[in-house]
Short mmCIF file of C-alpha atoms and ligand atoms in Angstrom, two decimals:
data_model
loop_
_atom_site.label_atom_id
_atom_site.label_comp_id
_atom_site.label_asym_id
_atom_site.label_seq_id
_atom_site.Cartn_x
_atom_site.Cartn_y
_atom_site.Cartn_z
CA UNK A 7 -82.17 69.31 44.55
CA UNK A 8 -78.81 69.99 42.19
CA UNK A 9 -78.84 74.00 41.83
CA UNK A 10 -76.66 75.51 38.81
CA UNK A 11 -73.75 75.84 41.28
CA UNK A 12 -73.91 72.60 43.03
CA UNK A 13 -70.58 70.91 41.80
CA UNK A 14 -71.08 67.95 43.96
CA UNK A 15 -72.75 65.90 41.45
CA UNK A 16 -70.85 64.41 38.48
CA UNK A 17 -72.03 65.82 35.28
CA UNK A 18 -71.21 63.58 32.39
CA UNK A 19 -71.51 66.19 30.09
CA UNK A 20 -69.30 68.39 31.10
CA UNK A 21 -65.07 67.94 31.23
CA UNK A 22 -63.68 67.20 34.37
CA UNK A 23 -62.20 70.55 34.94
CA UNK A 24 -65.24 72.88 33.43
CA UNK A 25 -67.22 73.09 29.74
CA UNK A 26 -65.32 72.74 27.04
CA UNK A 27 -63.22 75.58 25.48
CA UNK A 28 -62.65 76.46 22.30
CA UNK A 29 -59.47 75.08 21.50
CA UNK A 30 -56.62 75.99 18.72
CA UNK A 31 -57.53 72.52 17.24
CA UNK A 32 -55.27 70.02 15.62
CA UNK A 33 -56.56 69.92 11.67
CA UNK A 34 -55.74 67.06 9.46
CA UNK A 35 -56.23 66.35 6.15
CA UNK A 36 -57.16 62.35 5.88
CA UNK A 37 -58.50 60.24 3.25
CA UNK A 38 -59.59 56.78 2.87
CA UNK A 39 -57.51 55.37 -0.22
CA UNK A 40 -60.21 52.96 -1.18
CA UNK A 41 -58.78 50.15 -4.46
CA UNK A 42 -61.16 48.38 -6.70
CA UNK A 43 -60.33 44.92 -7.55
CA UNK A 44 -56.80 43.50 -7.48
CA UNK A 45 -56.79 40.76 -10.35
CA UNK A 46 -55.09 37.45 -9.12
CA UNK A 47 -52.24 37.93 -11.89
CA UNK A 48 -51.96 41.52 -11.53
CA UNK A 49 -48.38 42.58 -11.31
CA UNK A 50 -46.98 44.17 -8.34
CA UNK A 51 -45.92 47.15 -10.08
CA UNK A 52 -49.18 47.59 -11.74
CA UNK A 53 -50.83 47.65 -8.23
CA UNK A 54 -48.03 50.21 -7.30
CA UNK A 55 -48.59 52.43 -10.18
CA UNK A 56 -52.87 52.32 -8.95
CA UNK A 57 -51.65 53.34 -5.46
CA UNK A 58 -49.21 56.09 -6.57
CA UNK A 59 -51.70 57.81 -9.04
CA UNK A 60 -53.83 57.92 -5.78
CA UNK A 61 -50.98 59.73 -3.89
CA UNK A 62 -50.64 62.32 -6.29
CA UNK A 63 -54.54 62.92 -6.75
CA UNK A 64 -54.48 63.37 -2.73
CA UNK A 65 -51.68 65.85 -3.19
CA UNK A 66 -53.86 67.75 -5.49
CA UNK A 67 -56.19 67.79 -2.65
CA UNK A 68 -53.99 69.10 0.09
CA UNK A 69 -54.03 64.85 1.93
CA UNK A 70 -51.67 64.38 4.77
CA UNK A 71 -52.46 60.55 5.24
CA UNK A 72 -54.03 58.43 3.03
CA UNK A 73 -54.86 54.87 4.34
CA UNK A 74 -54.67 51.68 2.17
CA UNK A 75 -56.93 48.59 2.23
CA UNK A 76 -56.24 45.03 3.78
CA UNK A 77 -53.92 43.11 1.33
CA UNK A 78 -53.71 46.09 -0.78
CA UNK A 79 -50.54 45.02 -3.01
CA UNK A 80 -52.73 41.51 -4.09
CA UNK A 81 -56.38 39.98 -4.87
CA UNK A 82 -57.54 38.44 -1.40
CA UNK A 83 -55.70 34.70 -2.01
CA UNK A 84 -56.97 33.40 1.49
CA UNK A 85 -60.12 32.64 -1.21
CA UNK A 86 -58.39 29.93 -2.71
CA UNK A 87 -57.21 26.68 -0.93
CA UNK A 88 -54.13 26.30 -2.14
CA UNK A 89 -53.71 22.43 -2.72
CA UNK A 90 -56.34 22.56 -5.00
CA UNK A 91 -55.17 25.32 -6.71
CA UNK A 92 -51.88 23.84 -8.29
CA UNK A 93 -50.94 27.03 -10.43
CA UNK A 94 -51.25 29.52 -7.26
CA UNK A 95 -47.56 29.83 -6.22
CA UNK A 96 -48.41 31.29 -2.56
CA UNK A 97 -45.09 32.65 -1.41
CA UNK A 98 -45.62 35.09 -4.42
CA UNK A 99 -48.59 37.05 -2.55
CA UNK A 100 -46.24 37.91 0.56
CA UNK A 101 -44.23 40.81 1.11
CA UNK A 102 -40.20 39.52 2.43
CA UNK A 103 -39.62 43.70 3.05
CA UNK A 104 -40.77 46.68 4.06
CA UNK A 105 -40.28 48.84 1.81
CA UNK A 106 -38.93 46.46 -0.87
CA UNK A 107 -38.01 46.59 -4.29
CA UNK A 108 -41.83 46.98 -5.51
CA UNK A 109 -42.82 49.05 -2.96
CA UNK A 110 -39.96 51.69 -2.32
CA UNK A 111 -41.79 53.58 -5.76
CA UNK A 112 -44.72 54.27 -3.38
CA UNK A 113 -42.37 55.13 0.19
CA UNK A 114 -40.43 57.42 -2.25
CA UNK A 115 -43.93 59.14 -4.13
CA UNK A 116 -45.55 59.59 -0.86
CA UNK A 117 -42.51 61.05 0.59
CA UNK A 118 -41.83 63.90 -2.09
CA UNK A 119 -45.78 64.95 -1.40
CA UNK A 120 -45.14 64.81 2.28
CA UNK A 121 -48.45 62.58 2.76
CA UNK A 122 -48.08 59.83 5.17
CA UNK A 123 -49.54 56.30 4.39
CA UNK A 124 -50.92 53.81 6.02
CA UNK A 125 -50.80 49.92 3.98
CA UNK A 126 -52.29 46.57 4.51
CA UNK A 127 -49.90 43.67 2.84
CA UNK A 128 -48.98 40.10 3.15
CA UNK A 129 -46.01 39.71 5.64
CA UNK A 130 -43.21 37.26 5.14
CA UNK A 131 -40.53 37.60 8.11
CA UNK A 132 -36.99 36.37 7.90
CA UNK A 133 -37.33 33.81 10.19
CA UNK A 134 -40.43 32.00 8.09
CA UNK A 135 -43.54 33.49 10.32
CA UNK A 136 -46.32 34.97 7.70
CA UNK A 137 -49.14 38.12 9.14
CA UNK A 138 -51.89 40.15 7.87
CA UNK A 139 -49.97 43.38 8.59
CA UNK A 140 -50.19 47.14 8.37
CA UNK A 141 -47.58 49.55 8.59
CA UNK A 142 -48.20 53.47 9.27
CA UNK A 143 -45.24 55.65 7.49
CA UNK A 144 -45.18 59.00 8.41
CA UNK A 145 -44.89 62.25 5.87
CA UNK A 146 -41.35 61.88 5.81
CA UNK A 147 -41.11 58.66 4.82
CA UNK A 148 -39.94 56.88 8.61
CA UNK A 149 -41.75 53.53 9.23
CA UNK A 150 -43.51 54.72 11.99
CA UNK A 151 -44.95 51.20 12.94
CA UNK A 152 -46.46 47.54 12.51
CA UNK A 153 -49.64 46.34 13.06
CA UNK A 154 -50.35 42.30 12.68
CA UNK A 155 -53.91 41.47 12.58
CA UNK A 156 -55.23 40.24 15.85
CA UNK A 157 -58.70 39.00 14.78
CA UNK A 158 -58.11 36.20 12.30
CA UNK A 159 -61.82 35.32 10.62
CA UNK A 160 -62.58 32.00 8.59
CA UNK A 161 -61.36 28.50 8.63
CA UNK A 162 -58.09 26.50 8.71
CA UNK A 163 -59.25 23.41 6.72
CA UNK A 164 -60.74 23.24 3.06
CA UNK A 165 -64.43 23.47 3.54
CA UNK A 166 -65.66 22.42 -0.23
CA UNK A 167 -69.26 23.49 1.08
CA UNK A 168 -68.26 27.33 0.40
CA UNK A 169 -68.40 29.11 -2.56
CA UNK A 170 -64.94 30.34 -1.90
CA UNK A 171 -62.60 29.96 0.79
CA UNK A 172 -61.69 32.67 3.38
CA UNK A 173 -58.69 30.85 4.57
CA UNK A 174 -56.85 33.73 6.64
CA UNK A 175 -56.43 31.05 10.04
CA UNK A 176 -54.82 28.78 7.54
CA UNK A 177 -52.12 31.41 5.90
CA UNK A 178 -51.46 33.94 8.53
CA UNK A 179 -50.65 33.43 12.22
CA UNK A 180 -52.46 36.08 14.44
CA UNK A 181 -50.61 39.17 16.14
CA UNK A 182 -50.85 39.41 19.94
CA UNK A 183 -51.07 43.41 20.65
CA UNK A 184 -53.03 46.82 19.95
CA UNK A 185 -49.64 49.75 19.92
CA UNK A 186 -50.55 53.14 19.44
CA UNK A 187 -48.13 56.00 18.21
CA UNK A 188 -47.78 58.83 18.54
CA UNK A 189 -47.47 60.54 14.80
CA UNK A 190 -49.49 62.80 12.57
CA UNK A 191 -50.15 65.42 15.53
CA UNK A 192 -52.08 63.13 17.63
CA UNK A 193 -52.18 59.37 18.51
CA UNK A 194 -52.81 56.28 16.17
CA UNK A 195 -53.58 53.06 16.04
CA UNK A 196 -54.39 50.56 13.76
CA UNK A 197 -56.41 47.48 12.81
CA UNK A 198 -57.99 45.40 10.23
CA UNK A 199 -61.06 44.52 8.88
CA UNK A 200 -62.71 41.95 10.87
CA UNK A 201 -61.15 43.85 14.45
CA UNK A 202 -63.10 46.22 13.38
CA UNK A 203 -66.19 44.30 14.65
CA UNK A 204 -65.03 43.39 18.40
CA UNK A 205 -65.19 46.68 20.82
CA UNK A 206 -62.48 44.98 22.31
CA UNK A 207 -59.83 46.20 19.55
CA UNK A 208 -61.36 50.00 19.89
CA UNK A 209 -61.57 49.79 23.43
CA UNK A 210 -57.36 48.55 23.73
CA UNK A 211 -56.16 50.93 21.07
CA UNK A 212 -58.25 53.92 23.08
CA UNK A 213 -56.70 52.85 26.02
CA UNK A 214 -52.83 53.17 24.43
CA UNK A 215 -54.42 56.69 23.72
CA UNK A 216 -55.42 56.47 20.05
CA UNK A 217 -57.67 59.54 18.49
CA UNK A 218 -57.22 57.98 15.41
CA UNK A 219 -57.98 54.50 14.41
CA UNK A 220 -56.65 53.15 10.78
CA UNK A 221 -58.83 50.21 9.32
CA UNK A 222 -58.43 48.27 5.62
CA UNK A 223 -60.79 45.96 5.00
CA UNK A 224 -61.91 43.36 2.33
CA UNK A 225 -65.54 42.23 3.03
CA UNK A 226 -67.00 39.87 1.06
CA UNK A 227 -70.62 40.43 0.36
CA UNK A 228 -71.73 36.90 0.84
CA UNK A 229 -70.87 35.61 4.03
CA UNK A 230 -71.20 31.83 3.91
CA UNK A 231 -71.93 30.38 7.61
CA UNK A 232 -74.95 32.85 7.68
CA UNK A 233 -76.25 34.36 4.17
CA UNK A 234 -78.99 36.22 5.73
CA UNK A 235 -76.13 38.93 6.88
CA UNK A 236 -75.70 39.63 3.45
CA UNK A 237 -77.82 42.53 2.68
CA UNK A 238 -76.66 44.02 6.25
CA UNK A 239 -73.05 44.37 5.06
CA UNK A 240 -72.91 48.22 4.46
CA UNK A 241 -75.14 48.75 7.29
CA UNK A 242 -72.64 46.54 10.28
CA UNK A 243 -69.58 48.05 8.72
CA UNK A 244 -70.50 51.80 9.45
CA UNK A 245 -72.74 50.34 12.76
CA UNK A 246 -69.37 49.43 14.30
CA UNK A 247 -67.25 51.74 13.05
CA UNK A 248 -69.36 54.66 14.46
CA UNK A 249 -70.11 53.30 17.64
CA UNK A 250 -65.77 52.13 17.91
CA UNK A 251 -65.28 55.86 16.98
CA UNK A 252 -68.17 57.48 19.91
CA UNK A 253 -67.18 55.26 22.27
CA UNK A 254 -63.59 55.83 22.42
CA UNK A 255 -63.87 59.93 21.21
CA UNK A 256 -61.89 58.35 18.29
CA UNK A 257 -61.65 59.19 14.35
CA UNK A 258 -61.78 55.95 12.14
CA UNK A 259 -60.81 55.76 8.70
CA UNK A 260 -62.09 52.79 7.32
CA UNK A 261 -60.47 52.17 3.74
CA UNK A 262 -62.24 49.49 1.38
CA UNK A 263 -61.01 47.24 -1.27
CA UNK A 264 -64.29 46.67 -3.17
CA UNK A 265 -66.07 45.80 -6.04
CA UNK A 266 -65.44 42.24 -8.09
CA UNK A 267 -62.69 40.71 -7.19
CA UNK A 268 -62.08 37.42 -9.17
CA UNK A 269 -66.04 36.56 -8.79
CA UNK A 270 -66.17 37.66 -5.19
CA UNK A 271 -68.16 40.99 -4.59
CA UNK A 272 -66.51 42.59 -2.01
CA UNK A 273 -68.59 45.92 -0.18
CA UNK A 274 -66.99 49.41 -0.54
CA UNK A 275 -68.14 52.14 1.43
CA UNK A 276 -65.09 53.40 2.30
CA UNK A 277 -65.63 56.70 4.66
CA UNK A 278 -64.45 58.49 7.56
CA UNK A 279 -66.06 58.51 11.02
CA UNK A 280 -65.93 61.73 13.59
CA UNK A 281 -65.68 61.12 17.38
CA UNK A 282 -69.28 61.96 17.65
CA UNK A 283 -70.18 59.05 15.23
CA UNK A 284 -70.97 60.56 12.09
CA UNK A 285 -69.75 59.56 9.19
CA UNK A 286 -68.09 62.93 7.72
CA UNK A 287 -67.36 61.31 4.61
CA UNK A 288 -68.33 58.42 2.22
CA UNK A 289 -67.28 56.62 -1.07
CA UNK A 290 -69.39 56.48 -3.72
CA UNK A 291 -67.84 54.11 -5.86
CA UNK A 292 -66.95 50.53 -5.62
CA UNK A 293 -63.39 50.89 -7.14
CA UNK A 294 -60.16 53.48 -6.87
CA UNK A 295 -61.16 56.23 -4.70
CA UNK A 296 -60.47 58.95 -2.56
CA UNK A 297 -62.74 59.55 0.22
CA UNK A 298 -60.77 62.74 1.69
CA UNK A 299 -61.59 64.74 4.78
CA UNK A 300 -60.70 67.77 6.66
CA UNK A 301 -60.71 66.77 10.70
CA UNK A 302 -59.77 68.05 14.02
CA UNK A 303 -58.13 65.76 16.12
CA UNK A 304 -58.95 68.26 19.14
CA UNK A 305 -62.37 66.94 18.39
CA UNK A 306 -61.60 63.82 20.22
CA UNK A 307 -61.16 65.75 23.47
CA UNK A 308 -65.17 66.41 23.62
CA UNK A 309 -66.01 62.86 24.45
CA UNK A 310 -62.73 61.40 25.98
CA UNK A 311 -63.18 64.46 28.88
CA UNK A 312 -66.64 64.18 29.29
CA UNK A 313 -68.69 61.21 28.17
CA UNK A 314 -66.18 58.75 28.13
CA UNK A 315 -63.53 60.19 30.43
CA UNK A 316 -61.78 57.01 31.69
CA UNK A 317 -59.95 57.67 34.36
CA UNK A 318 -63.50 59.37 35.88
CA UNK A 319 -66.35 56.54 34.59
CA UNK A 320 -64.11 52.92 33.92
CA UNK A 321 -64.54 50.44 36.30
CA UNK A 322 -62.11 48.24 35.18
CA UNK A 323 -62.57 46.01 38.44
CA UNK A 324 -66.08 45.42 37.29
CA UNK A 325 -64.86 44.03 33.79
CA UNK A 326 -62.99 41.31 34.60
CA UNK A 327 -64.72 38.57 32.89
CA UNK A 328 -63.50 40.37 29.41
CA UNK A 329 -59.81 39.22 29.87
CA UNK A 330 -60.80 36.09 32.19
CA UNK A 331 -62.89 34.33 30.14
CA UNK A 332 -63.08 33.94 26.16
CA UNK A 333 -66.69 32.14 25.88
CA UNK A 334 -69.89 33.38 27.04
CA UNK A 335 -70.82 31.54 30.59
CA UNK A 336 -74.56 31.80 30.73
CA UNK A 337 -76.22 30.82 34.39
CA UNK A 338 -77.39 27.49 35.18
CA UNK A 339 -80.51 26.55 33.76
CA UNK A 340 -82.79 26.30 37.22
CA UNK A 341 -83.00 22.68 38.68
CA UNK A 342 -86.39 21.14 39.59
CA UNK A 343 -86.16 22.60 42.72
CA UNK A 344 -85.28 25.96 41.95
CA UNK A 345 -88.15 26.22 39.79
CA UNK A 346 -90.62 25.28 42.71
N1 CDV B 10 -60.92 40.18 5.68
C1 CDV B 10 -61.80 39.99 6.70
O1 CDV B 10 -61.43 40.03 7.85
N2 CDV B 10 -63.08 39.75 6.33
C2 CDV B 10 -64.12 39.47 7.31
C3 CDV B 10 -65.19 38.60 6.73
C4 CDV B 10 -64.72 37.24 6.44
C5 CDV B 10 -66.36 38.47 7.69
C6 CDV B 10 -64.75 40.75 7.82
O2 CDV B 10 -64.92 40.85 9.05
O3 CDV B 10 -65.14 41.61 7.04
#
């Protein structure tokens, strides 16, 4: 029988090397920079101006880093199919640079608050390739890095049977990797809106060592190949946020662009979630919105040590069929004989 000072038996609630300390922590003021509806003619520097005046209400608010939505500069255009949309000039929804001569108002705002930024946008690259992207910029206004979205949802092909389109396999090419950085005190990642779903994309960033996972999403309320997820929209976003963020002792920031958009009802609720799977904090509105909280990165450290320590509990050699295979491969159903 295990006494109190048997030390043979792994505990998983305990770190490797004894409880848990208190620690000097590593505190962070975040916020979710959640946007309301982006109309389809909305100028760029309109959309600017919306995501400046939230910069300067986070720097009323003492923010450090304040993340952006998917496709925060436009309205979501993967909605419309483009050949039957002859006055939708595509090329206009993408972003050529980095900052660029829109954008540079928001680089150079952010900058003089010292709050870091992270931005979903169309991306346009010299040499013609086009990417659901989001960049992280740190306080003092470096590009820190790029994140293309790796999880392309939707169609290719016009499918007239929808009440709109969500044509992101059609206009974006997917990215191919999960980088972490190391920025803001800690390490971060990023990803967008539908990664967010697969535990694969939590799983790969925790691995590069994130603590803190960036997300901007646009989530259409009505989800056409199966309606009856509709009313369980709110519920699967925070469902696999949470369990992204316990799983991998991680922080996500999940940043919304909700409400209305051009007769699509997108979901909102915007928040932040703490290693241990809370959500600390929560939008209550559908449109421009800060949802700003106080963390600890040093939080992280009470499930990556214990819990989910992974160089103590992985078994890596076990999980080969996630990298091997991309279907499911159910067994044979039993023969005749087997059944006898
Ligand atoms: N922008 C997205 O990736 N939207 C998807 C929808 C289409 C399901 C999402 O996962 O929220």
């Amino acid at each position: 029988m295990a006494t109190m000072t048997d030390t043979s038996a792994p505990d998983p609630d305990r770190a490797a090397d004894g409880p848990l300390t208190e620690r000097p922590g590593r505190p962070l003021t975040v916020a979710a920079a959640q946007l309301g509806p982006i109309g389809r003619n909305e100028p760029r520097d309109a959309v600017v101006d919306r995501l400046i005046a939230l910069v300067e209400r986070a720097a009323t608010r003492g923010v450090e880093l304040i993340v952006f939505p998917e496709l925060a500069l436009t309205t979501f255009f993967p909605r419309w199919f483009v050949e039957g949309e002859p006055d939708l000039d595509l090329d206009w929804f993408y972003e050529r640079e980095m900052p660029g001569p829109h954008t540079r108002r928001l680089f150079d705002a952010a900058k003089a608050h010292r709050i870091g930024f992270s931005l979903g946008y169309a991306e346009l690259t010299p040499d013609g390739h086009r990417y659901n992207t989001q960049i992280l910029v740190e306080r003092d206004g470096t590009v820190v890095g790029r994140y293309r979205k790796v999880h392309l949802p939707g169609h290719r092909e016009h499918e007239p049977w929808r009440e709109f389109q969500h044509l992101e396999r059609r206009y974006f090419e997917p990215g191919d990797s999960f980088p972490t950085w190391r920025a803001f005190g800690g390490v971060v990642g990023m990803a967008i809106c539908n990664d967010r779903r697969w535990p694969e994309t939590y799983r790969c960033l925790a691995l590069g060592g994130a603590e803190l996972i960036l997300i901007g999403y646009n989530t259409p309320l009505h989800y056409a190949p199966d309606p009856t997820q509709d009313p369980l929209q709110a519920h699967h976003n925070h469902l696999v946020m949470a369990a992204g963020a316990y799983q991998n002792g991680c922080y996500v920031i999940g940043s919304a662009k909700g409400g209305n958009e051009e007769g699509v009802d997108a979901l909102a609720d915007s928040c932040v979630v703490a290693p241990n799977g809370r959500v600390v904090a929560l939008a209550t509105t559908t449109g421009d919105e800060l949802v700003v909280s106080d963390i600890d990165l040093d939080l992280c450290a009470h499930y990556k040590a214990t819990l989910f320590d992974f160089e103590r509990y992985r078994r890596p050699e076990v999980y080969t069929a996630i990298t091997a295979q991309k279907a499911a491969v159910p067994p044979p159903h039993p023969t005749q004989e087997g059944r006898s």
